[in-house]
Each structure stands twice: as C-alpha cells, then as structure tokens.
Short mmCIF file of C-alpha atoms and ligand atoms in Angstrom, two decimals:
data_model
loop_
_atom_site.label_atom_id
_atom_site.label_comp_id
_atom_site.label_asym_id
_atom_site.label_seq_id
_atom_site.Cartn_x
_atom_site.Cartn_y
_atom_site.Cartn_z
CA MET A 10 11.90 -24.85 -13.89
CA ALA A 11 13.85 -23.05 -11.19
CA LYS A 12 11.87 -20.39 -9.37
CA GLU A 13 12.78 -16.88 -10.40
CA SER A 14 14.78 -15.41 -7.53
CA MET A 15 13.05 -12.66 -5.60
CA LYS A 16 14.17 -9.08 -5.80
CA ILE A 17 12.59 -6.39 -3.67
CA THR A 18 13.61 -2.76 -3.56
CA PRO A 19 11.35 0.33 -3.53
CA TRP A 20 11.89 0.54 -7.30
CA GLU A 21 11.81 -3.07 -8.39
CA VAL A 22 9.78 -6.09 -7.33
CA SER A 23 10.26 -9.33 -9.24
CA GLY A 24 10.40 -13.08 -8.84
CA ASN A 25 8.53 -15.41 -6.55
CA ILE A 26 8.03 -13.64 -3.30
CA ASP A 27 8.68 -15.68 -0.21
CA TYR A 28 7.22 -13.64 2.64
CA GLU A 29 8.63 -15.86 5.37
CA LYS A 30 12.10 -15.31 3.96
CA LEU A 31 11.43 -11.57 3.69
CA ILE A 32 10.57 -11.39 7.38
CA LYS A 33 14.02 -12.77 8.18
CA GLU A 34 15.90 -10.76 5.56
CA PHE A 35 14.30 -7.46 6.49
CA GLY A 36 14.44 -8.18 10.20
CA VAL A 37 10.75 -7.42 10.76
CA SER A 38 8.36 -9.17 13.16
CA LYS A 39 5.58 -11.48 12.14
CA LEU A 40 2.11 -10.12 12.78
CA ASP A 41 1.17 -12.88 15.23
CA ASN A 42 -2.12 -13.53 16.97
CA LYS A 43 -0.94 -11.87 20.15
CA VAL A 44 -0.48 -8.49 18.53
CA LEU A 45 -3.67 -8.97 16.48
CA GLU A 46 -5.58 -9.52 19.73
CA ARG A 47 -4.16 -6.27 21.05
CA ILE A 48 -5.36 -4.41 17.95
CA LYS A 49 -8.78 -6.02 18.26
CA LYS A 50 -9.13 -4.81 21.84
CA HIS A 51 -9.35 -1.28 20.46
CA SER A 52 -10.81 -1.75 16.98
CA LYS A 53 -13.47 -4.29 18.15
CA LYS A 54 -13.33 -6.19 14.85
CA LEU A 55 -10.30 -7.08 12.79
CA HIS A 56 -10.14 -6.08 9.17
CA PHE A 57 -10.11 -9.17 6.93
CA MET A 58 -6.69 -8.11 5.63
CA LEU A 59 -5.39 -8.73 9.16
CA ASP A 60 -7.26 -12.02 9.66
CA ARG A 61 -6.02 -13.29 6.32
CA LYS A 62 -2.46 -12.04 6.88
CA ILE A 63 -2.49 -9.79 3.84
CA PHE A 64 -0.85 -7.47 6.35
CA PHE A 65 1.69 -9.91 7.68
CA ALA A 66 4.54 -8.17 9.47
CA HIS A 67 5.37 -5.12 11.57
CA ARG A 68 7.96 -3.10 13.40
CA ASP A 69 7.30 -1.84 16.93
CA LEU A 70 3.51 -2.30 16.93
CA ASP A 71 3.64 -3.36 20.57
CA TRP A 72 5.35 -0.13 21.50
CA LEU A 73 2.75 1.84 19.50
CA LEU A 74 -0.11 0.10 21.30
CA ASP A 75 1.56 0.63 24.69
CA GLU A 76 1.68 4.35 23.94
CA TYR A 77 -1.92 4.33 22.70
CA GLU A 78 -3.05 2.62 25.89
CA LYS A 79 -1.27 5.31 27.91
CA GLY A 80 -3.35 7.90 26.04
CA ASN A 81 -0.58 8.87 23.66
CA LYS A 82 -2.43 8.78 20.36
CA PHE A 83 -0.57 8.06 17.13
CA PHE A 84 -1.06 9.33 13.60
CA LEU A 85 -0.87 7.42 10.32
CA TYR A 86 1.53 8.13 7.50
CA THR A 87 1.64 6.61 4.04
CA GLY A 88 2.25 7.82 0.51
CA ARG A 89 2.24 7.47 -3.21
CA GLY A 90 4.83 8.09 -5.92
CA PRO A 91 2.70 9.74 -8.64
CA SER A 92 4.24 8.15 -11.74
CA GLY A 93 1.10 6.91 -13.46
CA PRO A 94 -2.49 5.76 -13.01
CA ILE A 95 -3.74 3.94 -9.93
CA HIS A 96 -4.45 0.23 -10.25
CA LEU A 97 -6.09 -2.27 -7.93
CA GLY A 98 -2.72 -3.25 -6.45
CA HIS A 99 -2.31 0.20 -4.90
CA LEU A 100 -5.69 0.20 -3.23
CA GLY A 101 -5.16 -2.50 -0.60
CA THR A 102 -2.80 -0.44 1.55
CA TRP A 103 -5.02 2.62 1.37
CA ILE A 104 -8.28 0.76 2.05
CA PHE A 105 -6.59 -0.70 5.10
CA THR A 106 -5.21 2.71 6.10
CA LYS A 107 -8.72 4.16 5.93
CA TRP A 108 -9.94 1.35 8.18
CA LEU A 109 -7.18 2.21 10.68
CA GLN A 110 -8.13 5.89 10.51
CA ASP A 111 -11.73 5.04 11.41
CA ALA A 112 -10.94 2.30 13.93
CA PHE A 113 -8.52 4.46 15.95
CA ASN A 114 -9.94 7.86 15.02
CA VAL A 115 -6.56 9.25 14.03
CA ASP A 116 -5.04 11.72 11.58
CA LEU A 117 -3.37 10.62 8.36
CA TRP A 118 -0.47 12.33 6.64
CA PHE A 119 -0.25 11.30 3.01
CA GLN A 120 2.90 12.13 1.03
CA PHE A 121 2.97 12.51 -2.76
CA THR A 122 6.58 12.07 -3.82
CA ASP A 123 6.71 13.99 -7.08
CA ASP A 124 10.43 14.61 -6.55
CA GLU A 125 11.06 10.85 -6.27
CA LYS A 126 9.27 10.07 -9.50
CA PHE A 127 11.13 12.85 -11.30
CA LEU A 128 14.48 11.54 -10.07
CA PHE A 129 13.82 7.87 -10.73
CA ASN A 130 11.68 7.92 -13.91
CA ASP A 131 11.86 9.39 -17.33
CA LEU A 132 8.95 11.77 -16.76
CA SER A 133 8.64 15.55 -16.92
CA ILE A 134 7.60 17.57 -13.86
CA GLN A 135 4.42 18.44 -15.75
CA GLU A 136 3.47 14.83 -16.33
CA ILE A 137 4.13 14.04 -12.69
CA GLN A 138 1.97 16.97 -11.59
CA LYS A 139 -0.86 15.61 -13.68
CA TRP A 140 -0.52 12.19 -12.03
CA THR A 141 -0.31 13.80 -8.61
CA TYR A 142 -3.71 15.39 -9.20
CA GLU A 143 -5.20 12.21 -10.71
CA ASN A 144 -3.84 10.01 -7.91
CA MET A 145 -5.19 12.37 -5.24
CA LEU A 146 -8.68 11.81 -6.65
CA ASP A 147 -8.32 8.05 -6.16
CA VAL A 148 -7.13 8.46 -2.59
CA ILE A 149 -9.99 10.83 -1.74
CA ALA A 150 -12.50 8.49 -3.42
CA LEU A 151 -11.69 5.84 -0.81
CA GLY A 152 -13.46 8.00 1.77
CA PHE A 153 -10.75 9.49 3.98
CA ASP A 154 -11.95 12.09 6.44
CA PRO A 155 -11.00 15.54 5.03
CA GLY A 156 -10.73 16.99 8.51
CA LYS A 157 -8.18 14.38 9.53
CA THR A 158 -6.26 13.79 6.31
CA HIS A 159 -3.37 15.97 5.17
CA PHE A 160 -1.76 15.68 1.76
CA ILE A 161 1.80 16.86 1.36
CA VAL A 162 3.43 17.14 -2.04
CA ASP A 163 7.20 17.21 -1.79
CA ILE A 164 7.92 19.97 -4.31
CA LYS A 165 4.96 22.12 -3.22
CA HIS A 166 5.69 21.71 0.48
CA ILE A 167 9.46 21.88 0.21
CA GLY A 168 9.60 24.75 2.71
CA LEU A 169 8.12 22.47 5.33
CA MET A 170 10.12 19.42 4.29
CA TYR A 171 13.62 20.64 3.55
CA PRO A 172 14.81 21.91 6.94
CA GLU A 173 14.06 18.45 8.34
CA ALA A 174 15.21 16.42 5.33
CA ILE A 175 18.75 17.81 5.54
CA LYS A 176 18.97 16.68 9.16
CA PHE A 177 18.28 13.11 8.02
CA ALA A 178 20.59 13.49 5.03
CA LYS A 179 23.46 14.55 7.28
CA LYS A 180 23.19 11.28 9.21
CA ILE A 181 22.88 8.88 6.25
CA THR A 182 26.02 8.00 4.30
CA PHE A 183 26.28 7.07 0.63
CA SER A 184 27.64 3.73 1.68
CA THR A 185 24.49 2.98 3.73
CA VAL A 186 22.28 3.87 0.78
CA LYS A 187 24.41 1.72 -1.52
CA SER A 188 24.00 -1.34 0.62
CA ALA A 189 20.31 -0.79 1.46
CA PHE A 190 19.16 -0.20 -2.13
CA GLY A 191 21.95 -1.60 -4.27
CA MET A 192 22.82 1.87 -5.54
CA THR A 193 26.10 2.48 -7.35
CA ASN A 194 28.32 5.40 -8.29
CA GLU A 195 26.15 5.79 -11.39
CA ASN A 196 23.03 6.75 -9.42
CA ASN A 197 22.21 10.43 -9.65
CA ILE A 198 22.72 12.48 -6.49
CA GLY A 199 19.00 13.22 -6.13
CA GLN A 200 18.30 9.51 -5.83
CA ILE A 201 20.95 9.18 -3.16
CA PHE A 202 19.31 12.00 -1.17
CA TYR A 203 15.71 10.83 -1.65
CA THR A 204 15.30 8.60 1.43
CA SER A 205 15.65 11.68 3.63
CA MET A 206 12.50 13.12 1.99
CA GLN A 207 10.48 9.98 2.66
CA ALA A 208 11.63 9.98 6.28
CA VAL A 209 10.25 13.44 7.08
CA PRO A 210 6.43 13.04 7.19
CA ALA A 211 6.83 10.62 10.11
CA VAL A 212 7.88 13.61 12.25
CA ILE A 213 5.84 16.50 10.83
CA PRO A 214 3.13 16.32 13.54
CA SER A 215 5.88 16.23 16.19
CA ILE A 216 7.38 19.39 14.70
CA LEU A 217 4.03 21.16 14.40
CA LYS A 218 2.99 20.30 17.95
CA GLY A 219 6.39 20.76 19.54
CA LYS A 220 6.17 17.34 21.20
CA ASN A 221 6.79 13.80 20.03
CA VAL A 222 3.80 12.02 18.51
CA PRO A 223 3.93 8.26 17.75
CA CYS A 224 3.55 7.35 14.09
CA LEU A 225 2.29 4.20 12.33
CA ILE A 226 3.19 3.64 8.68
CA PRO A 227 1.08 1.16 6.69
CA LEU A 228 3.01 0.24 3.54
CA ALA A 229 3.62 -2.43 0.93
CA VAL A 230 6.71 -4.26 2.03
CA ASP A 231 8.92 -2.93 -0.81
CA GLN A 232 8.94 0.47 0.94
CA ASP A 233 10.44 -0.92 4.13
CA PRO A 234 14.13 -0.33 3.18
CA HIS A 235 13.68 3.46 3.31
CA PHE A 236 12.51 3.19 6.88
CA ARG A 237 15.06 0.57 7.82
CA VAL A 238 17.66 3.21 6.97
CA ALA A 239 15.76 6.16 8.47
CA ARG A 240 14.72 4.42 11.70
CA ASP A 241 18.34 4.52 12.87
CA VAL A 242 18.27 8.28 12.47
CA TYR A 243 14.99 9.30 14.18
CA PRO A 244 16.31 8.84 17.74
CA LYS A 245 19.51 10.68 16.84
CA LEU A 246 17.33 13.67 15.98
CA GLY A 247 15.30 13.29 19.17
CA TYR A 248 12.22 11.61 17.66
CA TYR A 249 10.44 8.28 18.19
CA LYS A 250 11.09 5.59 15.59
CA PRO A 251 7.86 5.16 13.62
CA ALA A 252 6.04 1.82 13.84
CA ILE A 253 5.34 0.04 10.57
CA ILE A 254 2.78 -2.48 9.35
CA HIS A 255 3.71 -4.36 6.17
CA GLY A 256 1.36 -5.55 3.43
CA LYS A 257 1.80 -8.14 0.70
CA PHE A 258 1.50 -7.34 -3.00
CA LEU A 259 -1.47 -8.01 -5.20
CA PRO A 260 -0.07 -10.33 -7.91
CA PRO A 261 -0.23 -9.25 -11.55
CA LEU A 262 -3.15 -10.74 -13.48
CA THR A 263 -0.83 -13.11 -15.28
CA GLY A 264 0.43 -14.97 -12.26
CA VAL A 265 1.81 -15.16 -8.79
CA SER A 266 5.24 -13.55 -9.11
CA GLY A 267 6.11 -9.86 -8.76
CA LYS A 268 3.42 -7.23 -8.19
CA MET A 269 0.74 -5.54 -10.27
CA SER A 270 2.30 -2.65 -12.13
CA SER A 271 0.67 0.16 -14.11
CA SER A 272 3.59 0.30 -16.53
CA LYS A 273 2.25 -3.02 -17.84
CA SER A 274 -1.31 -1.82 -18.24
CA GLU A 275 -2.65 -4.95 -19.92
CA VAL A 276 -1.94 -6.94 -16.75
CA ALA A 277 -3.15 -4.24 -14.37
CA ILE A 278 -6.72 -3.15 -13.73
CA LEU A 279 -6.84 0.61 -13.50
CA THR A 280 -9.37 2.48 -11.38
CA THR A 281 -10.52 4.28 -14.53
CA ASP A 282 -11.15 1.08 -16.55
CA SER A 283 -14.62 0.57 -18.04
CA PRO A 284 -16.67 -2.56 -17.24
CA LYS A 285 -15.78 -3.92 -20.69
CA GLU A 286 -12.05 -3.41 -20.13
CA VAL A 287 -12.25 -5.15 -16.76
CA GLU A 288 -14.10 -8.08 -18.28
CA TYR A 289 -11.64 -8.33 -21.17
CA LYS A 290 -8.54 -8.19 -18.97
CA ILE A 291 -9.81 -10.79 -16.51
CA LYS A 292 -11.06 -13.17 -19.16
CA LYS A 293 -7.96 -12.90 -21.28
CA TYR A 294 -5.16 -12.54 -18.75
CA ALA A 295 -6.17 -13.67 -15.25
CA PHE A 296 -4.03 -16.71 -14.56
CA SER A 297 -6.27 -19.65 -13.83
CA GLY A 298 -5.85 -22.60 -11.50
CA GLY A 299 -8.34 -24.58 -13.56
CA GLN A 300 -7.84 -27.67 -15.71
CA SER A 301 -7.60 -27.48 -19.49
CA THR A 302 -11.00 -29.02 -20.22
CA VAL A 303 -14.33 -28.83 -18.41
CA GLU A 304 -14.36 -32.60 -18.13
CA GLU A 305 -10.98 -32.72 -16.48
CA HIS A 306 -11.88 -29.78 -14.24
CA ARG A 307 -15.04 -31.52 -13.01
CA LYS A 308 -12.99 -34.62 -12.29
CA LYS A 309 -9.80 -33.22 -10.75
CA GLY A 310 -10.96 -29.81 -9.56
CA GLY A 311 -9.11 -26.47 -9.72
CA ASN A 312 -6.35 -24.97 -7.63
CA PRO A 313 -7.59 -21.79 -5.91
CA ASP A 314 -4.19 -21.22 -4.28
CA VAL A 315 -2.58 -20.28 -7.58
CA ASP A 316 -5.69 -18.89 -9.23
CA VAL A 317 -5.36 -15.12 -9.59
CA SER A 318 -9.11 -14.45 -9.59
CA PHE A 319 -9.44 -16.27 -6.28
CA GLN A 320 -6.46 -14.37 -4.88
CA TYR A 321 -8.08 -11.04 -5.81
CA LEU A 322 -11.29 -12.05 -4.05
CA ARG A 323 -9.31 -13.09 -1.00
CA THR A 324 -7.14 -9.98 -0.94
CA LEU A 325 -9.64 -7.26 -1.83
CA PHE A 326 -13.11 -8.12 -3.01
CA GLU A 327 -14.68 -10.80 -0.77
CA PRO A 328 -14.66 -9.67 2.85
CA ASP A 329 -17.10 -12.40 3.91
CA ASP A 330 -15.10 -15.42 5.14
CA LYS A 331 -17.98 -17.85 4.70
CA LYS A 332 -18.59 -16.84 1.10
CA LEU A 333 -14.89 -17.00 0.34
CA GLU A 334 -14.65 -20.46 1.88
CA ARG A 335 -17.58 -21.64 -0.25
CA ILE A 336 -15.93 -20.37 -3.44
CA TYR A 337 -12.67 -22.04 -2.39
CA LYS A 338 -14.32 -25.41 -1.82
CA ASN A 339 -16.46 -25.32 -4.93
CA TYR A 340 -13.53 -24.41 -7.13
CA LYS A 341 -11.25 -27.00 -5.58
CA SER A 342 -13.83 -29.77 -5.95
CA GLY A 343 -14.48 -28.91 -9.59
CA LYS A 344 -18.07 -27.86 -8.95
CA MET A 345 -17.23 -24.28 -9.92
CA LEU A 346 -15.64 -23.66 -13.31
CA THR A 347 -12.97 -21.05 -14.07
CA GLY A 348 -15.43 -19.03 -16.15
CA GLU A 349 -17.82 -18.87 -13.19
CA LEU A 350 -15.07 -17.84 -10.79
CA LYS A 351 -13.88 -15.14 -13.17
CA GLN A 352 -17.43 -13.86 -13.52
CA ILE A 353 -17.77 -13.45 -9.75
CA LEU A 354 -14.59 -11.37 -9.74
CA ILE A 355 -15.60 -9.31 -12.78
CA ASP A 356 -18.92 -8.42 -11.14
CA ARG A 357 -17.24 -7.52 -7.85
CA ILE A 358 -14.64 -5.30 -9.48
CA ASN A 359 -17.16 -3.57 -11.70
CA ASN A 360 -19.48 -2.87 -8.77
CA PHE A 361 -16.57 -1.45 -6.83
CA LEU A 362 -15.32 0.66 -9.74
CA LYS A 363 -18.76 2.06 -10.50
CA GLU A 364 -18.90 3.59 -7.00
CA HIS A 365 -15.23 4.50 -7.01
CA GLN A 366 -15.45 6.35 -10.31
CA LYS A 367 -18.45 8.32 -9.05
CA LYS A 368 -16.62 9.32 -5.87
CA ARG A 369 -13.51 10.08 -7.93
CA GLU A 370 -15.53 12.68 -9.86
CA GLN A 371 -16.91 14.19 -6.66
CA ALA A 372 -13.38 14.34 -5.25
CA LYS A 373 -12.51 17.09 -7.75
CA LYS A 374 -14.67 19.52 -5.78
CA ILE A 375 -13.08 18.80 -2.40
CA ILE A 376 -9.44 18.19 -3.27
CA ASP A 377 -8.43 21.52 -1.76
CA LYS A 378 -9.60 20.49 1.70
CA PHE A 379 -7.02 17.69 1.73
CA ILE A 380 -3.93 19.61 0.70
CA TYR A 381 -2.02 20.75 3.77
CA LYS A 382 -1.87 24.47 4.41
CA PRO A 383 0.26 25.90 7.19
CA SER A 384 -2.82 27.63 8.63
CA THR A 385 -4.66 24.31 9.10
CA SER A 386 -4.97 23.45 12.73
CA VAL A 387 -3.81 19.92 13.33
CA SER A 388 -5.62 17.98 16.02
N1 LIG B 27 7.88 5.89 -2.32
C1 LIG B 27 6.49 5.53 -2.37
C2 LIG B 27 6.12 5.11 -3.81
O1 LIG B 27 6.94 5.06 -4.69
C3 LIG B 27 5.60 6.64 -1.91
C4 LIG B 27 5.68 6.89 -0.42
C5 LIG B 27 6.13 8.03 0.19
C6 LIG B 27 5.31 6.01 0.62
N2 LIG B 27 6.06 7.91 1.54
C7 LIG B 27 5.57 6.69 1.84
C8 LIG B 27 4.77 4.72 0.65
C9 LIG B 27 5.29 6.08 3.08
C10 LIG B 27 4.52 4.12 1.87
C11 LIG B 27 4.79 4.80 3.07
O2 LIG B 27 5.00 4.80 -4.07
#
C-alpha cells in the first residue's frame, strides 16, 4: 500500500510524517550535536527529548545562544488554541518548555488563541472561554513558575495585542498567506488576518521594556508556517527574529501517521481520563508491534519501532535511557509480550495523571497569578 502523503499546516496534520523531508521543505536546521553541546554548556544536562531528537530542528538557536552568552537573556513564548480538552500529545512541548524555563531561568509568555479557535472552528465564544479556563489548569499543573509565566488571552488582551498586530498585518499580503497555508478566496477574512496575532507575543517583552529582547519559541512543527511568514516581518518593524525549536508529534494511539487529536477522543488520552479509561484505550487501541500469537511473538520478537506504547514511553514516560533500552531489547527479542509492554505504559500514564489531576485542582486557586495584568512588573 502506498504511504499516505504527508500534509502539515497549523490546522491539519495527516499522513506519514517524514521529518527529514520536513526539514528541507520548511527550510529549518537540524538540531545537531554541535548546537546540543552548546545548550548543555548552560543547562548542565540535556533533557531526554533533546537526546532522543523528539525536538529535532530549529531556527537561529546559535544566534540565541550567542546573545545569551553575551548576557542578553531571552524569554520563551509558546501557546495553545483552546478548542477542546488537553491530551497527552499537547504535553510534550510544554513539559519541555518548563524544563527550558528552569534550565535558563527565564520568563515564559503563553498565548491562548481564543480568536483563532473561533475563526477556524465551529465553536461559540462561550465554549472557547470554557476551554481556555480548562486548558490553563493543565498548563499550570505542569509546574510553571507563576512569577515568571504570563498568560495572554487574545480577546481579553486585545488592547495590548492589536496595535502591534496591525503592524504585522500591514506587511503580510493575502498572496503570502495563500501560499504559506493553502488558503483560498473562500477563507474568511479573520483567518487571513490571524497570523499577525500569533506573531505578536514574540515582541511583547521588547515593547514593555522599550528594548529588544531575544525570544525562543518551542513548538510542534505544524506551527512553524506562521513564524516562517512572520519572521520576514520582525526586522522590518525593528525587532529581532525569534528563534524556534521544533518538536515532533506524539502519534495517535492507533498508529504512526498524523498526530494525536482530541477531536478523536477514543484515540487520544485526555489529562482528565480515569485510570480505567486509560487502561481501556491503551488495551483496545494502542497499535502494537507484536506478533499475532504468543508463540510467534516468542519466536520472532516484536517491533518496538512501530509499537505505539513503546513510542509513548520513549517520547514522554520513560526518561531513563537504560530502562528504555532494556524494554526495547526485551520486546524485540520476544521476551516481553505486548500485554506486558502495554501494562508498563498504563502504569506510567496513570501515575502521571494521578499527580497531574491533583495539581490541576490546585491550579484553580492560583490561576489569577498567571494571567497577565498591565501592572505586573516583568523581569
Ligand atoms: N496556534 C496554536 C494552536 O492552535 C497556539 C499558539 C499560539 C502557539 N501561539 C503559539 C503554539 C506559539 C506554539 C507557539 O494550538
């Protein structure tokens, strides 16, 4: 069977994703050992998502590190389109962002694009506001420092955003947006404008401080096209181009193509799922690299490279390289059965979610500390 061709835009990810090809198509740089060594010089240890190339590409990281080494500290910027519940696939970027915040001791600006989700989805403003609140709880639960983390919500903070967004909008043509995103004359005019809203948080600290501050954007690679368009504009407005670090997608439970999506909730594990739901979803849907009978599996062994449970351990839930290696070998040799591998993952996810759900509850009391207020002093 021919491989499904890959399609990647900020609003659609499908097909078999060839990350090497993406690097060429998007014109980004590979995250090679040289730049990883430079990161390590400052962070001491490398996060396993860097070692394992879950974060695999970048733009201008060398420049960012040059500035950092000159004493010109950067800030982090990432975001979330609040269109539904948070699933495990969203967490990788944010867990990594939190590691960066701690490793470099830097501020984070986190954008909630309620306007985007209104313009692109069939959802009411009210529904989106509910998801904005719910999604904020998940972000806070990951442990971001409230003194260094600033949430901006596009509609709420429009007074801060709009004067800058129109400057970007004035320098981006409809024809650029058409070719970058495959938009057509049928797209609504809010969608055409939207990239200018996503561009703005990368310069908010520069505006507030009255001097240029370098910015690093950790993102899943489908978000890169917005910045490919906007990066041409930043210098025209007198700002630095933000640096970017690109992450891979967590595959859906059912297999290796596309990305996990909460609109298909049976193949996504939500942060609010109960232990029983997690167990059910993994046992029923997690694509397995095992053989069809135990006998055959013992003889021929499994294929961890296509096994979704193994991929989840590698991407999110088994930071220990030695343990991961042992699981890999045992599964490949047939010593470990699919049921045993799935059980390891189920236990890991449920342990994680137990803590996460507790912190998610506690987040309700401190949510206000995270939402940006003009009176907040920004370090
Ligand atoms: N558009 C993103 C989404 O749909 C949200 C987002 C806003 C974002 N700003 C960002 C993601 C910066 C990564 C980096 O989820």
